[in-house]
mmCIF file of C-alpha atoms in Angstrom:
data_model
loop_
_atom_site.group_PDB
_atom_site.id
_atom_site.type_symbol
_atom_site.label_atom_id
_atom_site.label_comp_id
_atom_site.label_asym_id
_atom_site.label_seq_id
_atom_site.Cartn_x
_atom_site.Cartn_y
_atom_site.Cartn_z
ATOM 1 C CA MET A 1 164.096 207.669 -24.369
ATOM 2 C CA GLU A 2 167.213 205.559 -24.862
ATOM 3 C CA GLN A 3 167.584 202.551 -22.593
ATOM 4 C CA THR A 4 169.924 199.635 -22.040
ATOM 5 C CA VAL A 5 168.893 196.064 -22.812
ATOM 6 C CA ALA A 6 170.798 193.253 -21.079
ATOM 7 C CA THR A 7 170.654 189.533 -21.814
ATOM 8 C CA PHE A 8 172.210 186.814 -19.675
ATOM 9 C CA TYR A 9 171.899 183.223 -18.547
ATOM 10 C CA GLN A 10 173.715 180.838 -16.259
ATOM 11 C CA PHE A 11 173.244 177.144 -15.567
ATOM 12 C CA ALA A 12 173.661 176.520 -11.840
ATOM 13 C CA ASP A 13 172.071 174.627 -8.984
ATOM 14 C CA LEU A 14 169.226 176.946 -8.002
ATOM 15 C CA SER A 15 167.048 174.820 -5.756
ATOM 16 C CA ASP A 16 166.003 178.025 -3.964
ATOM 17 C CA CYS A 17 164.566 179.557 -7.144
ATOM 18 C CA ASN A 18 161.291 180.466 -5.412
ATOM 19 C CA VAL A 19 163.209 182.602 -2.921
ATOM 20 C CA TRP A 20 165.093 184.199 -5.799
ATOM 21 C CA GLN A 21 161.829 184.967 -7.542
ATOM 22 C CA ARG A 22 160.661 187.183 -4.677
ATOM 23 C CA LYS A 23 164.033 188.861 -4.221
ATOM 24 C CA LEU A 24 164.534 189.616 -7.917
ATOM 25 C CA ARG A 25 161.024 190.935 -8.399
ATOM 26 C CA THR A 26 161.520 193.332 -5.475
ATOM 27 C CA HIS A 27 164.965 194.402 -6.678
ATOM 28 C CA CYS A 28 163.806 195.004 -10.246
ATOM 29 C CA LYS A 29 160.848 197.099 -9.124
ATOM 30 C CA LYS A 30 163.102 199.128 -6.842
ATOM 31 C CA TYR A 31 165.325 200.138 -9.772
ATOM 32 C CA ASN A 32 162.582 200.327 -12.414
ATOM 33 C CA VAL A 33 163.930 197.350 -14.352
ATOM 34 C CA LEU A 34 161.524 195.728 -16.814
ATOM 35 C CA GLY A 35 161.732 192.483 -18.768
ATOM 36 C CA THR A 36 161.489 188.733 -18.307
ATOM 37 C CA ILE A 37 163.550 186.650 -15.895
ATOM 38 C CA ILE A 38 163.093 182.881 -15.988
ATOM 39 C CA LEU A 39 164.209 180.841 -12.994
ATOM 40 C CA ALA A 40 164.409 177.086 -12.562
ATOM 41 C CA GLU A 41 166.356 174.669 -10.432
ATOM 42 C CA GLU A 42 168.886 174.566 -13.286
ATOM 43 C CA GLY A 43 169.622 178.321 -13.288
ATOM 44 C CA ILE A 44 168.564 181.693 -14.696
ATOM 45 C CA ASN A 45 167.745 183.097 -18.150
ATOM 46 C CA ALA A 46 166.814 186.736 -18.677
ATOM 47 C CA THR A 47 166.358 189.778 -20.864
ATOM 48 C CA ILE A 48 165.867 193.035 -18.982
ATOM 49 C CA SER A 49 165.830 196.731 -19.805
ATOM 50 C CA SER A 50 166.271 199.967 -17.858
ATOM 51 C CA ASN A 51 168.756 202.801 -17.583
ATOM 52 C CA SER A 52 172.376 201.724 -17.223
ATOM 53 C CA GLU A 53 172.317 202.126 -13.427
ATOM 54 C CA GLY A 54 169.244 199.928 -13.061
ATOM 55 C CA ILE A 55 170.863 197.196 -15.136
ATOM 56 C CA LYS A 56 174.050 197.427 -13.082
ATOM 57 C CA GLN A 57 172.134 197.115 -9.819
ATOM 58 C CA VAL A 58 170.357 193.931 -10.911
ATOM 59 C CA ILE A 59 173.474 192.298 -12.408
ATOM 60 C CA ASP A 60 175.528 193.134 -9.311
ATOM 61 C CA PHE A 61 172.792 191.756 -7.074
ATOM 62 C CA ILE A 62 172.778 188.424 -8.932
ATOM 63 C CA ARG A 63 176.568 188.198 -9.062
ATOM 64 C CA LYS A 64 176.850 188.549 -5.292
ATOM 65 C CA ASP A 65 175.821 184.918 -5.116
ATOM 66 C CA GLU A 66 178.893 182.739 -5.747
ATOM 67 C CA ARG A 67 176.896 180.551 -8.137
ATOM 68 C CA PHE A 68 176.625 183.511 -10.502
ATOM 69 C CA ALA A 69 179.864 185.328 -9.708
ATOM 70 C CA LYS A 70 181.279 184.631 -13.187
ATOM 71 C CA MET A 71 178.039 185.128 -15.088
ATOM 72 C CA THR A 72 178.549 187.064 -18.314
ATOM 73 C CA PHE A 73 176.009 189.361 -19.926
ATOM 74 C CA ARG A 74 175.502 191.325 -23.121
ATOM 75 C CA THR A 75 174.119 194.850 -23.408
ATOM 76 C CA CYS A 76 173.007 197.147 -26.198
ATOM 77 C CA ARG A 77 171.210 200.470 -26.466
ATOM 78 C CA THR A 78 167.834 201.136 -28.045
ATOM 79 C CA ILE A 79 165.312 203.972 -28.283
ATOM 80 C CA ARG A 80 162.453 201.485 -28.589
ATOM 81 C CA LYS A 81 160.268 200.409 -25.703
ATOM 82 C CA THR A 82 161.367 196.826 -25.140
ATOM 83 C CA PHE A 83 159.132 195.778 -22.226
ATOM 84 C CA TYR A 84 156.103 197.123 -20.371
ATOM 85 C CA ARG A 85 156.462 195.214 -17.095
ATOM 86 C CA ILE A 86 158.750 192.946 -15.103
ATOM 87 C CA ARG A 87 158.014 189.218 -15.091
ATOM 88 C CA VAL A 88 159.996 186.921 -12.815
ATOM 89 C CA VAL A 89 158.718 183.395 -13.364
ATOM 90 C CA VAL A 90 159.671 179.959 -12.061
ATOM 91 C CA ARG A 91 159.601 177.090 -14.544
ATOM 92 C CA LYS A 92 160.893 173.530 -14.758
ATOM 93 C CA GLU A 93 163.630 174.597 -17.196
ATOM 94 C CA ILE A 94 165.143 177.960 -18.115
ATOM 95 C CA VAL A 95 164.942 176.852 -21.744
ATOM 96 C CA THR A 96 162.464 174.069 -22.394
ATOM 97 C CA LEU A 97 163.918 170.972 -24.007
ATOM 98 C CA GLY A 98 161.718 168.542 -22.095
ATOM 99 C CA ASP A 99 164.501 166.166 -21.097
ATOM 100 C CA PRO A 100 165.635 166.573 -17.461
ATOM 101 C CA SER A 101 168.611 164.276 -18.033
ATOM 102 C CA ILE A 102 170.356 166.906 -20.194
ATOM 103 C CA ASN A 103 172.642 169.013 -18.036
ATOM 104 C CA PRO A 104 175.000 171.506 -19.748
ATOM 105 C CA ASN A 105 177.105 171.569 -16.579
ATOM 106 C CA ASP A 106 178.069 167.956 -17.304
ATOM 107 C CA GLN A 107 179.063 168.367 -20.945
ATOM 108 C CA VAL A 108 178.570 170.722 -23.896
ATOM 109 C CA GLY A 109 180.008 171.040 -27.370
ATOM 110 C CA THR A 110 183.121 172.991 -28.342
ATOM 111 C CA TYR A 111 182.625 176.756 -28.274
ATOM 112 C CA VAL A 112 183.468 178.655 -31.462
ATOM 113 C CA GLN A 113 184.287 182.356 -31.193
ATOM 114 C CA PRO A 114 182.616 184.693 -33.721
ATOM 115 C CA LYS A 115 185.959 185.392 -35.434
ATOM 116 C CA ASP A 116 186.336 181.677 -36.208
ATOM 117 C CA TRP A 117 182.721 180.962 -37.119
ATOM 118 C CA ASN A 118 182.887 181.800 -40.829
ATOM 119 C CA LYS A 119 185.654 179.295 -41.401
ATOM 120 C CA ILE A 120 183.858 176.411 -39.739
ATOM 121 C CA ILE A 121 180.481 176.917 -41.445
ATOM 122 C CA GLN A 122 182.150 177.226 -44.872
ATOM 123 C CA ASP A 123 183.712 173.788 -44.440
ATOM 124 C CA PRO A 124 181.754 171.443 -46.776
ATOM 125 C CA ASP A 125 182.219 168.591 -44.314
ATOM 126 C CA VAL A 126 180.425 170.452 -41.514
ATOM 127 C CA VAL A 127 176.672 170.111 -40.946
ATOM 128 C CA VAL A 128 175.402 173.562 -39.910
ATOM 129 C CA VAL A 129 172.169 173.616 -37.887
ATOM 130 C CA ASP A 130 170.007 176.536 -36.791
ATOM 131 C CA THR A 131 168.501 175.428 -33.455
ATOM 132 C CA ARG A 132 165.849 178.159 -33.398
ATOM 133 C CA ASN A 133 162.163 177.949 -34.253
ATOM 134 C CA ASN A 134 160.527 178.494 -37.636
ATOM 135 C CA TYR A 135 159.342 182.063 -37.007
ATOM 136 C CA GLU A 136 162.879 183.060 -35.977
ATOM 137 C CA VAL A 137 164.558 181.435 -38.972
ATOM 138 C CA GLU A 138 162.052 183.227 -41.210
ATOM 139 C CA LEU A 139 163.691 186.572 -40.424
ATOM 140 C CA GLY A 140 167.293 185.532 -40.946
ATOM 141 C CA THR A 141 169.904 182.791 -40.659
ATOM 142 C CA PHE A 142 173.349 181.759 -41.862
ATOM 143 C CA LYS A 143 173.442 180.699 -45.498
ATOM 144 C CA GLY A 144 173.266 176.941 -45.916
ATOM 145 C CA ALA A 145 172.128 176.220 -42.356
ATOM 146 C CA ILE A 146 169.560 173.482 -41.803
ATOM 147 C CA ASP A 147 166.205 174.833 -40.644
ATOM 148 C CA PRO A 148 164.714 172.350 -38.132
ATOM 149 C CA LYS A 149 161.223 173.802 -38.811
ATOM 150 C CA THR A 150 160.310 173.493 -35.144
ATOM 151 C CA GLU A 151 157.640 175.523 -33.383
ATOM 152 C CA THR A 152 159.215 175.149 -29.937
ATOM 153 C CA PHE A 153 162.567 173.941 -28.657
ATOM 154 C CA CYS A 154 160.926 170.892 -27.070
ATOM 155 C CA GLN A 155 160.675 169.467 -30.617
ATOM 156 C CA TRP A 156 164.474 169.384 -30.927
ATOM 157 C CA ASP A 157 164.772 165.709 -29.957
ATOM 158 C CA ASP A 158 162.303 164.663 -32.680
ATOM 159 C CA PHE A 159 164.170 166.768 -35.239
ATOM 160 C CA VAL A 160 167.466 165.083 -34.368
ATOM 161 C CA LYS A 161 166.002 161.588 -34.617
ATOM 162 C CA GLN A 162 164.410 162.305 -37.978
ATOM 163 C CA ASN A 163 167.151 164.367 -39.612
ATOM 164 C CA LEU A 164 170.572 164.029 -37.964
ATOM 165 C CA GLU A 165 170.895 160.363 -37.037
ATOM 166 C CA ASN A 166 173.051 159.682 -40.102
ATOM 167 C CA HIS A 167 175.465 162.518 -39.255
ATOM 168 C CA LYS A 168 176.875 161.247 -35.966
ATOM 169 C CA GLN A 169 180.364 160.841 -37.446
ATOM 170 C CA LYS A 170 180.329 164.302 -39.022
ATOM 171 C CA LYS A 171 181.151 167.653 -37.486
ATOM 172 C CA VAL A 172 177.965 169.458 -36.427
ATOM 173 C CA ALA A 173 178.044 173.232 -35.889
ATOM 174 C CA MET A 174 174.989 174.877 -34.376
ATOM 175 C CA PHE A 175 173.849 178.340 -33.402
ATOM 176 C CA CYS A 176 170.969 180.135 -31.680
ATOM 177 C CA THR A 177 170.127 183.683 -30.579
ATOM 178 C CA GLY A 178 172.276 184.102 -27.475
ATOM 179 C CA GLY A 179 173.806 180.692 -26.883
ATOM 180 C CA ILE A 180 171.548 179.107 -24.277
ATOM 181 C CA ARG A 181 169.673 176.712 -26.568
ATOM 182 C CA CYS A 182 172.956 175.465 -27.982
ATOM 183 C CA GLU A 183 174.165 174.645 -24.477
ATOM 184 C CA LYS A 184 171.370 172.102 -24.187
ATOM 185 C CA ALA A 185 171.272 171.096 -27.856
ATOM 186 C CA SER A 186 174.992 170.321 -27.958
ATOM 187 C CA SER A 187 174.805 168.415 -24.676
ATOM 188 C CA HIS A 188 171.883 166.444 -26.099
ATOM 189 C CA LEU A 189 173.813 165.515 -29.267
ATOM 190 C CA ILE A 190 176.887 164.386 -27.339
ATOM 191 C CA LYS A 191 174.744 162.250 -25.055
ATOM 192 C CA ASN A 192 173.222 160.650 -28.149
ATOM 193 C CA GLY A 193 176.513 159.664 -29.723
ATOM 194 C CA PHE A 194 177.526 162.618 -31.896
ATOM 195 C CA GLU A 195 181.299 162.797 -31.934
ATOM 196 C CA GLU A 196 182.171 166.382 -32.897
ATOM 197 C CA VAL A 197 179.754 169.109 -31.842
ATOM 198 C CA TYR A 198 180.479 172.843 -32.085
ATOM 199 C CA HIS A 199 178.383 175.885 -31.220
ATOM 200 C CA LEU A 200 178.702 179.629 -31.698
ATOM 201 C CA LYS A 201 179.848 181.248 -28.441
ATOM 202 C CA GLY A 202 177.334 183.882 -27.357
ATOM 203 C CA GLY A 203 175.097 183.049 -30.277
ATOM 204 C CA ILE A 204 174.022 185.224 -33.185
ATOM 205 C CA LEU A 205 173.982 188.317 -30.979
ATOM 206 C CA ASN A 206 177.682 187.932 -30.223
ATOM 207 C CA TYR A 207 178.406 187.434 -33.926
ATOM 208 C CA LEU A 208 176.400 190.498 -35.001
ATOM 209 C CA GLU A 209 178.065 192.589 -32.316
ATOM 210 C CA ASN A 210 181.634 191.662 -33.232
ATOM 211 C CA ILE A 211 181.791 190.809 -36.953
ATOM 212 C CA ASN A 212 182.191 193.454 -39.634
ATOM 213 C CA PRO A 213 179.065 193.446 -41.835
ATOM 214 C CA GLU A 214 181.280 193.298 -44.928
ATOM 215 C CA LYS A 215 182.746 190.002 -43.737
ATOM 216 C CA SER A 216 179.532 188.631 -42.291
ATOM 217 C CA LEU A 217 177.839 185.469 -43.515
ATOM 218 C CA TRP A 218 174.621 186.316 -41.706
ATOM 219 C CA GLU A 219 171.598 186.966 -43.926
ATOM 220 C CA GLY A 220 168.586 188.959 -42.731
ATOM 221 C CA GLU A 221 167.669 190.088 -39.221
ATOM 222 C CA CYS A 222 167.821 188.304 -35.871
ATOM 223 C CA PHE A 223 164.573 187.778 -33.976
ATOM 224 C CA VAL A 224 164.613 188.812 -30.306
ATOM 225 C CA PHE A 225 161.991 188.166 -27.632
ATOM 226 C CA ASP A 226 160.970 191.737 -26.829
ATOM 227 C CA HIS A 227 159.291 194.700 -28.520
ATOM 228 C CA ARG A 228 162.286 195.418 -30.718
ATOM 229 C CA VAL A 229 161.327 192.188 -32.552
ATOM 230 C CA SER A 230 164.677 192.062 -34.366
ATOM 231 C CA VAL A 231 168.236 193.380 -34.426
ATOM 232 C CA VAL A 232 170.909 193.650 -37.116
ATOM 233 C CA HIS A 233 174.698 194.104 -37.163
ATOM 234 C CA GLY A 234 176.001 196.168 -34.279
ATOM 235 C CA LEU A 235 172.849 195.072 -32.413
ATOM 236 C CA GLU A 236 171.018 198.024 -33.930
ATOM 237 C CA ASP A 237 167.227 197.826 -34.031
ATOM 238 C CA GLY A 238 165.872 195.911 -37.030
ATOM 239 C CA GLU A 239 162.894 196.711 -39.243
ATOM 240 C CA ALA A 240 160.710 193.683 -38.430
ATOM 241 C CA GLN A 241 157.399 193.975 -36.616
ATOM 242 C CA ILE A 242 155.210 191.393 -34.926
ATOM 243 C CA CYS A 243 151.712 190.390 -36.015
ATOM 244 C CA PHE A 244 149.328 190.375 -33.063
ATOM 245 C CA GLY A 245 146.959 188.103 -34.927
ATOM 246 C CA CYS A 246 149.322 185.146 -35.302
ATOM 247 C CA ARG A 247 152.581 186.230 -33.588
ATOM 248 C CA TRP A 248 154.583 185.862 -36.790
ATOM 249 C CA PRO A 249 157.503 188.296 -37.291
ATOM 250 C CA LEU A 250 156.893 190.422 -40.367
ATOM 251 C CA LYS A 251 159.427 191.457 -42.968
ATOM 252 C CA THR A 252 159.141 194.513 -45.233
ATOM 253 C CA GLU A 253 157.220 192.626 -47.916
ATOM 254 C CA ASP A 254 154.709 191.474 -45.303
ATOM 255 C CA LEU A 255 154.209 195.020 -44.015
ATOM 256 C CA ASN A 256 153.575 196.236 -47.574
ATOM 257 C CA SER A 257 151.004 193.532 -48.281
ATOM 258 C CA GLU A 258 147.358 194.477 -48.752
ATOM 259 C CA LYS A 259 146.541 191.732 -46.235
ATOM 260 C CA TYR A 260 148.463 193.483 -43.485
ATOM 261 C CA GLU A 261 146.348 195.360 -40.926
ATOM 262 C CA PRO A 262 148.426 196.820 -38.071
ATOM 263 C CA GLY A 263 147.539 195.197 -34.767
ATOM 264 C CA ILE A 264 145.082 192.796 -36.388
ATOM 265 C CA CYS A 265 146.415 190.457 -39.086
ATOM 266 C CA CYS A 266 149.048 189.828 -41.737
ATOM 267 C CA PRO A 267 149.524 187.759 -44.932
ATOM 268 C CA HIS A 268 150.243 184.698 -42.772
ATOM 269 C CA CYS A 269 146.896 184.742 -40.944
ATOM 270 C CA ALA A 270 144.459 187.086 -42.691
ATOM 271 C CA ASP A 271 142.663 184.319 -44.603
ATOM 272 C CA SER A 272 142.271 182.078 -41.559
ATOM 273 C CA LEU A 273 141.249 184.696 -38.993
ATOM 274 C CA ASP A 274 137.759 183.896 -37.702
ATOM 275 C CA PRO A 275 135.227 186.726 -37.024
ATOM 276 C CA VAL A 276 135.356 186.369 -33.232
ATOM 277 C CA ARG A 277 139.156 186.586 -33.136
ATOM 278 C CA ARG A 278 139.130 189.534 -35.566
ATOM 279 C CA LYS A 279 136.604 191.426 -33.447
ATOM 280 C CA SER A 280 138.731 190.850 -30.348
ATOM 281 C CA LEU A 281 141.888 192.091 -32.081
ATOM 282 C CA VAL A 282 140.128 195.172 -33.490
ATOM 283 C CA GLU A 283 138.899 196.099 -30.018
ATOM 284 C CA ARG A 284 142.321 195.471 -28.452
ATOM 285 C CA ASN A 285 143.979 197.638 -31.085
ATOM 286 C CA LYS A 286 141.410 200.381 -30.475
ATOM 287 C CA GLN A 287 142.157 200.378 -26.748
ATOM 288 C CA ILE A 288 145.904 200.528 -27.391
ATOM 289 C CA GLN A 289 145.494 203.573 -29.641
ATOM 290 C CA ILE A 290 143.332 205.312 -27.018
ATOM 291 C CA ALA A 291 145.953 204.566 -24.345
ATOM 292 C CA ARG A 292 148.722 205.951 -26.560
ATOM 293 C CA LYS A 293 146.845 209.193 -27.146
ATOM 294 C CA LYS A 294 146.566 209.596 -23.389
ATOM 295 C CA ASN A 295 150.261 208.698 -23.023
ATOM 296 C CA ARG A 296 149.396 205.581 -21.058
ATOM 297 C CA GLU A 297 150.517 201.989 -21.338
ATOM 298 C CA HIS A 298 148.135 199.174 -22.205
ATOM 299 C CA LEU A 299 148.814 195.512 -21.367
ATOM 300 C CA GLY A 300 147.630 194.594 -24.852
ATOM 301 C CA GLN A 301 150.864 196.102 -26.132
ATOM 302 C CA ASP A 302 152.786 193.104 -24.832
ATOM 303 C CA VAL A 303 154.137 190.908 -27.595
ATOM 304 C CA PRO A 304 151.899 187.796 -27.586
ATOM 305 C CA LEU A 305 154.643 185.241 -27.108
ATOM 306 C CA ASN A 306 152.399 182.460 -25.803
ATOM 307 C CA THR A 307 149.996 181.023 -28.358
ATOM 308 C CA LYS A 308 147.615 178.209 -27.475
ATOM 309 C CA LYS A 309 149.587 175.918 -29.723
ATOM 310 C CA LYS A 310 152.867 176.729 -28.025
ATOM 311 C CA ARG A 311 151.354 176.253 -24.572
ATOM 312 C CA ALA A 312 150.030 172.858 -25.649
ATOM 313 C CA LEU A 313 153.461 171.837 -26.928
ATOM 314 C CA LEU A 314 155.119 172.979 -23.709
ATOM 315 C CA GLU A 315 152.604 170.964 -21.706
ATOM 316 C CA GLN A 316 153.502 167.912 -23.803
ATOM 317 C CA ALA A 317 157.186 168.528 -23.098
ATOM 318 C CA ASN A 318 156.548 168.775 -19.362
ATOM 319 C CA LYS A 319 154.574 165.515 -19.383
ATOM 320 C CA LYS A 320 157.424 163.893 -21.308
ATOM 321 C CA ALA A 321 159.913 165.137 -18.716
ATOM 322 C CA GLN A 322 157.815 163.809 -15.842
ATOM 323 C CA THR A 323 157.625 160.407 -17.551
ATOM 324 C CA LYS A 324 161.434 160.265 -17.864
ATOM 325 C CA ARG A 325 161.794 161.000 -14.169
#
């Protein structure tokens, strides 16, 4: 069944985020809205899915608060199941950089509209940086962009210190999925002495939605954090799938590999998968197939977005933030 997927974020003073958590969870359940909504004292960041009326009800509810009255959002249609539940969580940041001193409401880089993006990234004097993580870049990016090779956004500061320190006098143009990481990344660069910082307004999703594929400089697919896994031009569903063994997004060549076992492993993890983990994945996959035959949902279907390694890195970022306070 076709559904609407909406993405949005807004930096704002949300000291009452715990109250919002309860209200939003209730409102989403009332209108059968699924997805992930992240709340923090710095604002809101979300991807939700439902029918068009459900999406409208949630957006209108949020916009009734004057702090979010001008909040923009992006929607697209899909026939894929994007989420299996609603999660409304409270965190220290709506996108984890690990530096509480960075506030996009104070300063951000210069926004670049999609129609002007090609010109700026083709300028040989511009340093183009993809602010996303390694598994996202693997699926697609803009030609010539620097891959920071990070596993989480909290590694951004280390990447800058090691790779961009000598570019402070140059123009830096950055991009991410929907724009939120660039809000913080650009603010971080400006605070650290970079003179000219630009970022793609609305991110890759805005570019793919508005730029003719024949004129596009985007290569590959764009990773998204739901069961669609990826999208392409026009925000149509992509072909990528996720590996439940290691969480890596898989391209066509990965899916055709003899090391690919649906729901279990892929070429990126097959050789390192220990027997205990394999047994667990085989059993999980078995239960999912049984649930599907009975037309039921199984929690194991959720995309495993939180690996032990990522959790450890996020914990490090939180400790770093507490130290800076």
